[in-house]
Structures are given as C-alpha cells and as structure tokens.
Short mmCIF file of C-alpha atoms and ligand atoms in Angstrom, two decimals:
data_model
loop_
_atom_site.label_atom_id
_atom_site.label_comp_id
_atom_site.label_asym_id
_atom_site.label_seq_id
_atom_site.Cartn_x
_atom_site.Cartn_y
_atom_site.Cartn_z
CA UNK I 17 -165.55 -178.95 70.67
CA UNK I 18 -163.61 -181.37 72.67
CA UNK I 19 -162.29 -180.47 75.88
CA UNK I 20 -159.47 -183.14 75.79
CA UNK I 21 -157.96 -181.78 72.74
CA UNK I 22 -154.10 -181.46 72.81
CA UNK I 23 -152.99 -178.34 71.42
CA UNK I 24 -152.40 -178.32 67.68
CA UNK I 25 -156.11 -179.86 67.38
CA UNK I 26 -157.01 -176.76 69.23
CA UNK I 27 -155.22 -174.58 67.40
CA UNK I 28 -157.07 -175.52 64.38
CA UNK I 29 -160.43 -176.07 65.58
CA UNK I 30 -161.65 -174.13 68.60
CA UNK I 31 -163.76 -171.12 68.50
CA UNK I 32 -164.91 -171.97 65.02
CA UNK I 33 -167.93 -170.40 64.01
CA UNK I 34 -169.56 -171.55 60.82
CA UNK I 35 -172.61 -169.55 59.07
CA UNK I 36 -175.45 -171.25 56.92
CA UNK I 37 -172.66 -171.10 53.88
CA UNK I 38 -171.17 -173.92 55.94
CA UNK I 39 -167.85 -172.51 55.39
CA UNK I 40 -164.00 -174.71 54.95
CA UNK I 41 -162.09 -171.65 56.06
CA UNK I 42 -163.19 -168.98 58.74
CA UNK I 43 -165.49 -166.58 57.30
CA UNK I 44 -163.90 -162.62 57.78
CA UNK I 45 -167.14 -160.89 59.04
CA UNK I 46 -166.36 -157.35 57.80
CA UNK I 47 -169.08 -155.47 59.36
CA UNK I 48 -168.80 -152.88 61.81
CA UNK I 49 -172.90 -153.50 63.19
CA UNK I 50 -175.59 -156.24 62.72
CA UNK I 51 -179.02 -156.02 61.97
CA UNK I 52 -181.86 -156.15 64.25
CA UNK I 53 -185.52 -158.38 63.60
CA UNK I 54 -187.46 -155.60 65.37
CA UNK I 55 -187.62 -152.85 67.81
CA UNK I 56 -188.00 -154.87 70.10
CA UNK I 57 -184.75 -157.29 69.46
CA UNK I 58 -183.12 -154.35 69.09
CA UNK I 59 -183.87 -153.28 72.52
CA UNK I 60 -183.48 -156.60 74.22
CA UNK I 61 -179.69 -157.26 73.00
CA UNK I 62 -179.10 -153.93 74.63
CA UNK I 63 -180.16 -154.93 77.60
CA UNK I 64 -178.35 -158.12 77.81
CA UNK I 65 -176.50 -159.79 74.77
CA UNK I 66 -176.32 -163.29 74.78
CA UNK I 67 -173.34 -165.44 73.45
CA UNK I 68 -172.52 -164.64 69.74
CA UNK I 69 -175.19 -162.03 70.03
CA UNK I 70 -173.36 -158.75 68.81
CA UNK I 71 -174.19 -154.79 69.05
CA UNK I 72 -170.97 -153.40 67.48
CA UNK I 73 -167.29 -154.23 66.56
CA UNK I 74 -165.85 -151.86 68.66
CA UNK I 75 -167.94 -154.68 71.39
CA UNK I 76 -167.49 -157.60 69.45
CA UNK I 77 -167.60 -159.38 66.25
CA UNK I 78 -168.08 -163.04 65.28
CA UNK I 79 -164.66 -162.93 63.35
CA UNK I 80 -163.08 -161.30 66.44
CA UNK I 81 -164.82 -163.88 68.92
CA UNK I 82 -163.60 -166.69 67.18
CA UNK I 83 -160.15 -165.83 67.91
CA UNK I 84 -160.57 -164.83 71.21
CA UNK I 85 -162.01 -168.08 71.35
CA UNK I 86 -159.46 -170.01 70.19
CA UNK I 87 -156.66 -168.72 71.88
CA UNK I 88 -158.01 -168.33 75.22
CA UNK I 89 -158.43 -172.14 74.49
CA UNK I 90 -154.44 -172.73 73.42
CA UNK I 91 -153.49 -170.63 76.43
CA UNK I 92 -156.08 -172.39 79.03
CA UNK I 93 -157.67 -169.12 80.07
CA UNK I 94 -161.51 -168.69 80.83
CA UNK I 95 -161.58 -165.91 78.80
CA UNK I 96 -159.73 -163.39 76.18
CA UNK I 97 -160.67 -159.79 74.57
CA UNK I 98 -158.58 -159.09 71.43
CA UNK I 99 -156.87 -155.66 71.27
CA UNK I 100 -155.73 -153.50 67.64
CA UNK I 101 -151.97 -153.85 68.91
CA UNK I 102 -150.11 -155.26 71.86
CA UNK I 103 -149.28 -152.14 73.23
CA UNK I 104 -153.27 -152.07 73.19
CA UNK I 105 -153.15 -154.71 75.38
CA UNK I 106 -150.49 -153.99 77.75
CA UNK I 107 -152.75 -150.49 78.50
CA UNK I 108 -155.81 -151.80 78.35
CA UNK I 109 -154.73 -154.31 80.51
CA UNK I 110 -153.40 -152.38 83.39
CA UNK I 111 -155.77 -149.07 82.99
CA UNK I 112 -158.81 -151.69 83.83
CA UNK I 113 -157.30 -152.71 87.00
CA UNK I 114 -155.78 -149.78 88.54
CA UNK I 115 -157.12 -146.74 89.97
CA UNK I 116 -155.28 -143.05 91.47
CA UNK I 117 -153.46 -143.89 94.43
CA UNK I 118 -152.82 -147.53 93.30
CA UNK I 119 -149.31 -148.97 93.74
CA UNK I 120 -147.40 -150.82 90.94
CA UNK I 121 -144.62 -152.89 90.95
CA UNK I 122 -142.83 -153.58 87.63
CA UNK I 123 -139.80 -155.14 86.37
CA UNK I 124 -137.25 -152.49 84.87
CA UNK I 125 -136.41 -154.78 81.80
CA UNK I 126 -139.13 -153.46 79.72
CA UNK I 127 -140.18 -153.01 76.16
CA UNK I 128 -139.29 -149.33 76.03
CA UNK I 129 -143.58 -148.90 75.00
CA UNK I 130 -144.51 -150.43 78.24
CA UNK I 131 -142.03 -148.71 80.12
CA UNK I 132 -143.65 -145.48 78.79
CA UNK I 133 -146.61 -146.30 80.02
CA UNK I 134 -145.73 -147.56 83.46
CA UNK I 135 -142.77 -144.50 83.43
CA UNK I 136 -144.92 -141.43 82.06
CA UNK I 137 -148.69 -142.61 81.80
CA UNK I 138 -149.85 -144.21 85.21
CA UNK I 139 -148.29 -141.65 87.04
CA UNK I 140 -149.69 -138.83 85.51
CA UNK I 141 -153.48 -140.77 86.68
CA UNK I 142 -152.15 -141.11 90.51
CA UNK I 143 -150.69 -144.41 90.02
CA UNK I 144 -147.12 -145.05 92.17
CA UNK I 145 -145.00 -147.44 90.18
CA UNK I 146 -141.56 -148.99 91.78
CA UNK I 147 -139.37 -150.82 90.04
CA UNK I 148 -137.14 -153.49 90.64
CA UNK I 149 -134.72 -155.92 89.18
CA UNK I 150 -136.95 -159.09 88.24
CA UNK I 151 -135.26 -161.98 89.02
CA UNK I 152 -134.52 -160.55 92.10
CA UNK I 153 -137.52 -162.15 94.45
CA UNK I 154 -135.94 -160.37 97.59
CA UNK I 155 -136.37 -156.62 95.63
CA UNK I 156 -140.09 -158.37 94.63
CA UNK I 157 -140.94 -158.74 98.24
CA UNK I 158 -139.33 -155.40 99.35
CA UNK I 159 -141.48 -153.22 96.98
CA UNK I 160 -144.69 -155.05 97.47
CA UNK I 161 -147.04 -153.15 99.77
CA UNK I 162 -150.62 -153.53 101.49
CA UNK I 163 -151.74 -150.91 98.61
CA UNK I 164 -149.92 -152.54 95.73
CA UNK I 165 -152.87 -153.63 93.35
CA UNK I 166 -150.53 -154.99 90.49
CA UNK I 167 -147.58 -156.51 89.40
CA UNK I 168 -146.37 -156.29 85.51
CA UNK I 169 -143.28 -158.16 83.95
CA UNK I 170 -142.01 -159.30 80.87
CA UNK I 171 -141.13 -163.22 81.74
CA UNK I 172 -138.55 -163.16 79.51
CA UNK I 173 -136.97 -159.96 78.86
CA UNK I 174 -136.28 -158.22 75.62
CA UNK I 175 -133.12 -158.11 74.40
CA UNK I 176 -131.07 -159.82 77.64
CA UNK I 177 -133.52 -162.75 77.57
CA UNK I 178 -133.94 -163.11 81.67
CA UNK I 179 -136.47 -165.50 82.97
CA UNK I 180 -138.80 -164.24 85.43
CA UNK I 181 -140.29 -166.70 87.90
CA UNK I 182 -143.70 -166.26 87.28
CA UNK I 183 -145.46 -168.71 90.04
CA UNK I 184 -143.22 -166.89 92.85
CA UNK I 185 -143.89 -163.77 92.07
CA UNK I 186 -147.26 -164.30 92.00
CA UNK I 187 -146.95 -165.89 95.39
CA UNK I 188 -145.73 -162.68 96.64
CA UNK I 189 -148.14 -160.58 94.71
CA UNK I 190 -151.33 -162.38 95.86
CA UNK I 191 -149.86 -162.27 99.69
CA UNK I 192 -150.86 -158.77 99.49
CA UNK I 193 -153.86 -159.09 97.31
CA UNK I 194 -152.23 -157.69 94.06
CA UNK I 195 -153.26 -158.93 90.66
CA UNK I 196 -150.57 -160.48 88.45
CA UNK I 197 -150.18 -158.72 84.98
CA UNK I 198 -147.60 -160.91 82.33
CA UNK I 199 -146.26 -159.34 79.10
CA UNK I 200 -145.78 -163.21 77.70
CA UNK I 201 -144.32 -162.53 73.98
CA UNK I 202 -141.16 -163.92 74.43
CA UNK I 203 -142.39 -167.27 75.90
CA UNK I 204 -145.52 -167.07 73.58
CA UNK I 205 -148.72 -169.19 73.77
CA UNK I 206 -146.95 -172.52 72.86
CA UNK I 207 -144.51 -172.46 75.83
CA UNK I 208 -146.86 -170.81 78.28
CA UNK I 209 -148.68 -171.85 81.61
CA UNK I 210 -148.73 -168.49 82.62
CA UNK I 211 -152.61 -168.99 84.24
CA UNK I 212 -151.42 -172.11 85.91
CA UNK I 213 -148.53 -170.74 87.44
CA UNK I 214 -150.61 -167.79 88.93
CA UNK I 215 -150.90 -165.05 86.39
CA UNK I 216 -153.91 -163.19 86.50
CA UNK I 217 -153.66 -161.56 83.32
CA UNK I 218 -151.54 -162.27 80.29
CA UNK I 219 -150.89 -160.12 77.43
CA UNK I 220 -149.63 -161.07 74.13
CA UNK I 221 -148.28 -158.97 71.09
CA UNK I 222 -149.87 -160.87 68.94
CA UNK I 223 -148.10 -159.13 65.99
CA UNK I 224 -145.33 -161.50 66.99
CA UNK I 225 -146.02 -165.31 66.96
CA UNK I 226 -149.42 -165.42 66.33
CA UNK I 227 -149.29 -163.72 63.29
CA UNK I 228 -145.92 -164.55 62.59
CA UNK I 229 -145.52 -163.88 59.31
CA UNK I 230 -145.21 -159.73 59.64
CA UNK I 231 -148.43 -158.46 58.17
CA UNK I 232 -150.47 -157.23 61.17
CA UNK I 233 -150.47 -155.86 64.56
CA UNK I 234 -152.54 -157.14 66.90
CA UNK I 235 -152.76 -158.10 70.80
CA UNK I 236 -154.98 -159.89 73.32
CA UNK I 237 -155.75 -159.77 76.93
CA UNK I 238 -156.26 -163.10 78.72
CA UNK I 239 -157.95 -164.35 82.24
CA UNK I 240 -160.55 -165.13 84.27
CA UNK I 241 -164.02 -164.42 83.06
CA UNK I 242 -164.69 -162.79 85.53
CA UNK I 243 -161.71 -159.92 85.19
CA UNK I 244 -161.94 -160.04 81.27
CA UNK I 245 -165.59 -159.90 81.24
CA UNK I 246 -165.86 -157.08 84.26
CA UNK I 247 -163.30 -155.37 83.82
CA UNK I 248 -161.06 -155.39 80.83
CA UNK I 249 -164.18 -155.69 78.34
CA UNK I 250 -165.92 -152.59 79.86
CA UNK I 251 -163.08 -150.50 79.85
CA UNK I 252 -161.73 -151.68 76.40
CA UNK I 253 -165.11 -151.38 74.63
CA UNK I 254 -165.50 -147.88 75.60
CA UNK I 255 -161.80 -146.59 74.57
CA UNK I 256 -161.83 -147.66 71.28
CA UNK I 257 -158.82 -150.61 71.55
CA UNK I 258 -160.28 -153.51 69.76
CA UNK I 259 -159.39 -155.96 67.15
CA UNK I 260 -160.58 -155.19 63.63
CA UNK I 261 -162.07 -158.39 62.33
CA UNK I 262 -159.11 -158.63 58.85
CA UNK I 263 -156.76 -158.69 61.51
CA UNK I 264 -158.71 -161.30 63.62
CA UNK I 265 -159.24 -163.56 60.70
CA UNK I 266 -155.11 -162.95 59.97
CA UNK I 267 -154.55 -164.13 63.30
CA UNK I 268 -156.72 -166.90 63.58
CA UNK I 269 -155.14 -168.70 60.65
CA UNK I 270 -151.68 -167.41 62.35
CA UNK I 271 -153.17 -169.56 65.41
CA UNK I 272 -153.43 -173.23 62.87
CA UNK I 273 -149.64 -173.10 62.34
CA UNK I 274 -148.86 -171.65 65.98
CA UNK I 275 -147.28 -174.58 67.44
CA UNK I 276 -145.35 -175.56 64.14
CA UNK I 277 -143.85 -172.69 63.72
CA UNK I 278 -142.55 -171.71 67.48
CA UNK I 279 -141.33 -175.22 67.47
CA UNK I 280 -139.35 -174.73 64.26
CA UNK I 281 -138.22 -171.90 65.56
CA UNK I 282 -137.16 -172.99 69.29
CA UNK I 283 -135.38 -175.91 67.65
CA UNK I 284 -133.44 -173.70 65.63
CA UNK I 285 -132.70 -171.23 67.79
CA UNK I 286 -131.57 -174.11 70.02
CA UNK I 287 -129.23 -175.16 67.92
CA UNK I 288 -127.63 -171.93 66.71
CA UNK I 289 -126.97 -171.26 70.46
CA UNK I 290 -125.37 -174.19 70.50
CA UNK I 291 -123.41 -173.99 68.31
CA UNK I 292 -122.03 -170.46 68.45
CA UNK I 293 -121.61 -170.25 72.08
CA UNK I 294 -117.80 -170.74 71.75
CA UNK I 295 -117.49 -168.56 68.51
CA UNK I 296 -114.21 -166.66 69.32
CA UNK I 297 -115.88 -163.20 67.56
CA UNK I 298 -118.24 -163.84 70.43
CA UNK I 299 -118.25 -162.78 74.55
CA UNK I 300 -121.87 -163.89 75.32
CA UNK I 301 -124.46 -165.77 73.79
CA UNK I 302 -127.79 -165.47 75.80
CA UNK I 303 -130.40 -168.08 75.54
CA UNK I 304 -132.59 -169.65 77.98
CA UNK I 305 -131.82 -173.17 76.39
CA UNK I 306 -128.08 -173.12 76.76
CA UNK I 307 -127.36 -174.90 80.03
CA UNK I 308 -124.94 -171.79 80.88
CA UNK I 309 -127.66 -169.32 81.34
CA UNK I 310 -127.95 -167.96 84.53
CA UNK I 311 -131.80 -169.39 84.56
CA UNK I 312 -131.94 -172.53 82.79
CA UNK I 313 -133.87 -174.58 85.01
CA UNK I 314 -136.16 -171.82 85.56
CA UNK I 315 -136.99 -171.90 82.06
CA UNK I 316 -137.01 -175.34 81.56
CA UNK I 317 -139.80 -175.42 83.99
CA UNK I 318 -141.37 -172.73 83.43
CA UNK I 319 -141.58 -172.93 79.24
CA UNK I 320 -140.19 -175.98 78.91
CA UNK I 321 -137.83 -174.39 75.97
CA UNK I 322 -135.40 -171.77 75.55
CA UNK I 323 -137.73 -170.18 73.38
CA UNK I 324 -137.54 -168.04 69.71
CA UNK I 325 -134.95 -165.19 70.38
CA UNK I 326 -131.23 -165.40 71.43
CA UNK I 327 -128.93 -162.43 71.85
CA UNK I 328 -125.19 -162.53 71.06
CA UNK I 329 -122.54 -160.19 72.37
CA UNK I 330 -120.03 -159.42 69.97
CA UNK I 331 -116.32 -158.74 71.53
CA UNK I 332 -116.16 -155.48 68.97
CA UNK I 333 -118.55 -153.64 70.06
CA UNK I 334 -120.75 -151.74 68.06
CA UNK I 335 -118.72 -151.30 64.83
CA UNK I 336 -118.11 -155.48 64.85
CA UNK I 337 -122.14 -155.96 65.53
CA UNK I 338 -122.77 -153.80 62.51
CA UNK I 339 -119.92 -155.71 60.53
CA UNK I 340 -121.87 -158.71 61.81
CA UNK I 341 -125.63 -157.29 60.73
CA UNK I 342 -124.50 -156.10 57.28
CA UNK I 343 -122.85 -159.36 56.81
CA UNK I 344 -126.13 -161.67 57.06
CA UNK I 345 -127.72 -162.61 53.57
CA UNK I 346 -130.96 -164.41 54.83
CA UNK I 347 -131.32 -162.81 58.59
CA UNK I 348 -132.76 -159.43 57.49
CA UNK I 349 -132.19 -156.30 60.24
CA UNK I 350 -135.57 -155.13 61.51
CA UNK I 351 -137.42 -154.80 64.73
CA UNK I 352 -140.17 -157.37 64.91
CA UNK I 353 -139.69 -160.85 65.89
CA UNK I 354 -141.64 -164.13 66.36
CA UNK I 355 -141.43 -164.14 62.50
CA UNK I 356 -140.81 -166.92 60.06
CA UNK I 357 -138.09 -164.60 58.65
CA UNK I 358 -134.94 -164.65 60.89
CA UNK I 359 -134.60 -161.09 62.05
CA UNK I 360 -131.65 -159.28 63.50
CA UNK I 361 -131.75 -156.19 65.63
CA UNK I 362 -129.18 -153.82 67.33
CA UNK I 363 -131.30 -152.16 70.36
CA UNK I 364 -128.77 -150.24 71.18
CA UNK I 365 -129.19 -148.25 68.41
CA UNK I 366 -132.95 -148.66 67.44
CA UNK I 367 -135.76 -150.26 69.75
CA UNK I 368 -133.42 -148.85 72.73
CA UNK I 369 -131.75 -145.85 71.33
CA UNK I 370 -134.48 -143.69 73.85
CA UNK I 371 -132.77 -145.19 77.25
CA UNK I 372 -129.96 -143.38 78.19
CA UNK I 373 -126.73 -145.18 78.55
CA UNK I 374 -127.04 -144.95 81.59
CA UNK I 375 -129.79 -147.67 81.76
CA UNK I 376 -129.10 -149.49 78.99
CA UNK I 377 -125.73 -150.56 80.55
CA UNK I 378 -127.84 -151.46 83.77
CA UNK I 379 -130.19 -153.36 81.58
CA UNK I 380 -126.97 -155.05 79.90
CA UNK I 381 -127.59 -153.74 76.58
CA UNK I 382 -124.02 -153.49 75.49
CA UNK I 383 -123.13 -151.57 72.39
CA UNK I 384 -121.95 -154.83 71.10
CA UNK I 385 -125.07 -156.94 71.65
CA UNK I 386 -127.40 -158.46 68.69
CA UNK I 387 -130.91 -159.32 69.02
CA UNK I 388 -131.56 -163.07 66.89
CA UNK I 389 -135.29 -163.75 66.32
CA UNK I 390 -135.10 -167.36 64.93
CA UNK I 391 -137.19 -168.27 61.82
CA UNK I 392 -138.40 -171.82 60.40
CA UNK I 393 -135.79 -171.47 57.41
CA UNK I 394 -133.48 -174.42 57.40
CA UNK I 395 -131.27 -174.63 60.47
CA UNK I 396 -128.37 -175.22 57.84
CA UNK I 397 -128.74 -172.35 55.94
CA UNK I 398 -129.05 -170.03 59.02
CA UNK I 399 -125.91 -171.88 60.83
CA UNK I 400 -123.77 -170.76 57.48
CA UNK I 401 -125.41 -167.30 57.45
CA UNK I 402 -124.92 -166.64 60.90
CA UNK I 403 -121.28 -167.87 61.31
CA UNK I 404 -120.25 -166.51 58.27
CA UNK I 405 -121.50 -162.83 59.42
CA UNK I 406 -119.44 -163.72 62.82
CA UNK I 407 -116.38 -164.85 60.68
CA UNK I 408 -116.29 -161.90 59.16
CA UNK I 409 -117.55 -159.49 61.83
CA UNK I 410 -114.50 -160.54 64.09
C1 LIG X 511 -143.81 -155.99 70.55
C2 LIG X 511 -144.04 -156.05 72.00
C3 LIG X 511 -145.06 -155.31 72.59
C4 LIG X 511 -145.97 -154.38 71.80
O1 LIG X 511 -146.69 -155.00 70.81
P1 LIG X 511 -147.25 -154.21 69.49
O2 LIG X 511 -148.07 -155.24 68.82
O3 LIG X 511 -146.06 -153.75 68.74
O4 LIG X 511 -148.07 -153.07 70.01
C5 LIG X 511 -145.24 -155.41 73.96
N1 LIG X 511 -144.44 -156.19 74.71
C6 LIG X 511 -143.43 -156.93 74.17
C7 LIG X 511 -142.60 -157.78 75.05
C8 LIG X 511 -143.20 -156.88 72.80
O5 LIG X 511 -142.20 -157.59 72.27
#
C-alpha cells in the first residue's frame, strides 16, 4: 500500500486484506471468534494480540479492520474503531474521554440524539456541559475553563447548515488542554481535514455517505493511535458498540464509490442552490456554496465545497412546505441523508418535533423550512422536480 495515493485509489485499495482464496472482492468474515493452534496460542494472543491477530468481534474482526483501515486512510487519521451506529460513535466517543466532574462545551445546534446525550446522559455521570452558539468564537472562549476536558460540535449543522470553524476552536480548546470531539457527517470524509485542522476525534454516521445507499447503520471513531487505541478501543470493546462485520463489508464497498458519489452530489446540490435562490415561493435558501451564506469562505476553506444538504425556507410556512414535499415525484420525504436518493425532510415536524418551539425558533428551524439531501440522479431531472414542487407549493 502506497502512501502517496490520492484519494479515490485509497478508497478502493487500502486496508485490503486478502486470504489464501486470493479474493477480487473483500471477503465478509462472518465469525464472531477464531480458532486457536494450541493452548498455548491461545494464551499468548490474550496476552498481547498482534496486528490482524483477533480474540473476538465484539474486539475486532478482519472484515471490520479492513474498514477501519481504509477509512482512517481516506480521512488521514492514525487510527479508527468502527461503531454499530453513529450515535454509537458519538457516545462511545465522548464516554472514553470524560470522567464525573469533567466540563463540556458543546454547540447547541445538535442532532437531537447527541443532544440527548450531552442534555440528559453526561450529566446524570457528573459531567457539566455548557452550551453555546457555535460560530460564535467569543461564547467558545467564554465557556472554556481550566477543567473543560472536551469540546463536541457538529461542523456543519443539521438542518440550518452553519459552518463551524474547526481549527479555531480547537485553538481555544487545546489552550486549556481540552480534547476536540467533531460530529463530521455533514462535511463527510471527502471534504474533511478535520485531523489537520486540530480535531482530536472525529465521528462519522456512517449510515450516511459511506454507505450511502440506505441499507445499514453504522459509525466510526477516528484519531490518534494513541486515543483510539487507549482509550476509545478499551472502552468500546467492553460496552458492546462495535461494527458487525455485514455491515463492515457494506461499508467498505460504500467507501470505493465515496468520492464519486459526494461529488455528484455536491455538484448537484450546488447547482440547485443556485438556481433556486431567487425562487419567489422561496425566503431562504441555505447552503454553504452559495456565496450569500453567512460562512462561505469558511467553508470554502475548510471543505472546500458547500457540501450534500441544502435547506430552503418556504414563505408559507408549514402548510406551503408540505404543498412543496407532497409535490416532489423523485425527492422522496424521509429522514436519512447522504443517500444516492434525493431525500426531503421537514424537522420541524419529524427529526425536531422533540425541541420545543421555543428552541427550534432559536435554532432557526422555521415551520416553513425543508431539509434537501442531494442525490447523484441527474441534476436535470431534480432541477424540474424541485421547481415544479416550489411552483406549485407557492
Ligand atoms: C445521523 C446522524 C447521527 C447519528 O447516526 P446514526 O447512524 O443514525 O446513529 C449523528 N450525528 C449526525 C450529525 C447525524 O446526521
């Protein structure tokens, strides 16, 4: 394995295991424990296991390893331990790192899961958690603390789409010795530097992108060696969070067409943005690509792209964004996103309906606003969909 591959020859190659079959496509190794030569063997791998040297798949499994391989590769982290879900990931992630009487600081625009765990979990284990407004760097720096021992964010925030600057952040994090935690779905493997730019650890959904294609759930944990092979391994091992080796092998191939896809999707999601940002059913489109939003050189050099998902606002409120949803014949209404399928959402009313209003006017989830997870279809076809549905939702 070449360490001056670019990324789609990465995405394709690294981490591949082959067995004496010599194998085209990655072989799914569907066992939950391996076999021993002796007592002996038995006993040594116990006491130390050596690189593809495996106990148990709750541990580790080849299938599993090679994915963890592979995208710790894509992502340029040392390291990576592959979780059943993301939301696996986002706990495992932070309950490896923090102890009672920790302090947290956390974005509020949150994935209402993660909130729940930041909100109701940490603090029922002694954990403090402030939050603050995350572009904000001034409410950063005021709720950092000599006992803050992590900082968690989204860097782009579901469903209003605001880029977080993840290298000053971390600036202000490490000043007092806290440890960087990034939820990166949104920006997703292809447009991340997250490590480079200071994150400690970042956590991926990787039901979204990496899959891609809406048949499993599954997350991962990246970082140094030392933290994912010290901390987050221990702890994740032991509490039962890992990656069954189907869903491994799932992701893995989602990992070949990664970059393809996301690209697809970026450029089509550029485009729409583009061209419905003047659409007169229409009082915001937000996208990180369109040279109105409030952080478009942020994400331009942070990502380098806009990214998958834009959210429009639709003057009508909630009875025109339901016009508009019902409207769509190829965007389908559900909750994921990242998929090949364009996918509309209403969080208002579903992955937000928990917040009270409350909040989700804080958060600037308007009754009115549409969540648009760009597929790869053809940009034509979802340009006539999608301003059709506004035509008629207006
Ligand atoms: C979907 C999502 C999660 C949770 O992932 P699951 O695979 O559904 O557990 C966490 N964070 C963000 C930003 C997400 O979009």
């Amino acid at each position: 394995m070449s360490e001056t591959w670019k990324p789609r020859t990465t995405a394709v190659h690294a981490g591949t295991r082959r067995s004496q079959y010599g194998e085209m496509s990655e072989a799914i190794f569907l066992t939950q424990g391996f076999v021993y030569d002796s007592a002996e063997a038995a006993e040594a791998r116990f006491v130390s296991a050596g690189e593809d040297e495996y106990i148990y798949a709750r541990y580790g499994n080849p299938t599993v390893r090679m994915f963890e391989d592979r995208i710790a590769r894509i992502e340029g982290a040392e390291d990576a331990f592959a979780t059943a879900s993301g939301m696996a990931a986002v706990s495992g992630a932070l309950s490896s790192i923090l102890k009672a009487g920790d302090h947290v600081v956390a974005a509020q625009a949150l994935f209402g899961s993660c909130l729940y765990i930041l909100e109701e979990v940490l603090g029922r284990f002694g954990v403090e958690v402030s939050f603050v407004d995350g572009t904000d760097l001034d409410q950063w720096r005021a709720a950092l603390r000599p006992d803050t021992r992590a900082v968690f964010f989204e860097s782009v925030s579901n469903p209003t789409l605001e880029v977080i600057d993840i290298t000053e952040v971390a600036k202000l994090a490490h000043a007092v010795g806290a440890l960087v935690v990034v939820d990166n779905v949104f920006a997703s493997p292809v447009f991340s530097d997250a490590v480079a730019q200071g994150a400690d650890l970042v956590v991926y959904s990787a039901t979204k992108h990496i899959d891609g294609q809406g048949r499993t759930l599954g997350g991962v944990i990246l970082g140094s060696r030392d933290l994912i092979r010290k901390s987050v391994e221990p702890y994740m091992k032991h509490t039962g969070g890992a990656m069954s080796p189907f869903t491994a092998w799932v992701m893995l191939k989602g990992l070949e067409t990664l970059d393809l896809r996301v690209r697809a999707q970026a450029g089509n999601a550029q485009q729409v943005a583009e061209a419905v940002q003047h659409h007169p059913a229409l009082s915001r489109v937000l996208y990180p690509g369109l040279a109105a939003h409030p952080q478009y050189d942020l994400a331009r050099a942070q990502m380098g792209a806009g990214g998958t998902v834009l959210s429009l606002e639709l003057k009508g409120g909630q009875p025109a964004a339901f016009r508009f949803l019902n409207a769509l014949k190829i965007a389908q209404i559900s909750n994921n996103l990242g998929d090949a399928k364009t996918i509309v959402t209403h969080p208002a009313t579903t992955t937000h309906q928990r917040l009270s209003e409350e909040t989700r006017t804080r958060l600037g989830i308007s009754p009115g606003l549409v969540r648009v997870s760009m597929g790869i279809e053809n940009v034509e076809d979802l340009l006539a969909d999608i301003t059709g549905a506004l035509d008629a939702a207006g």
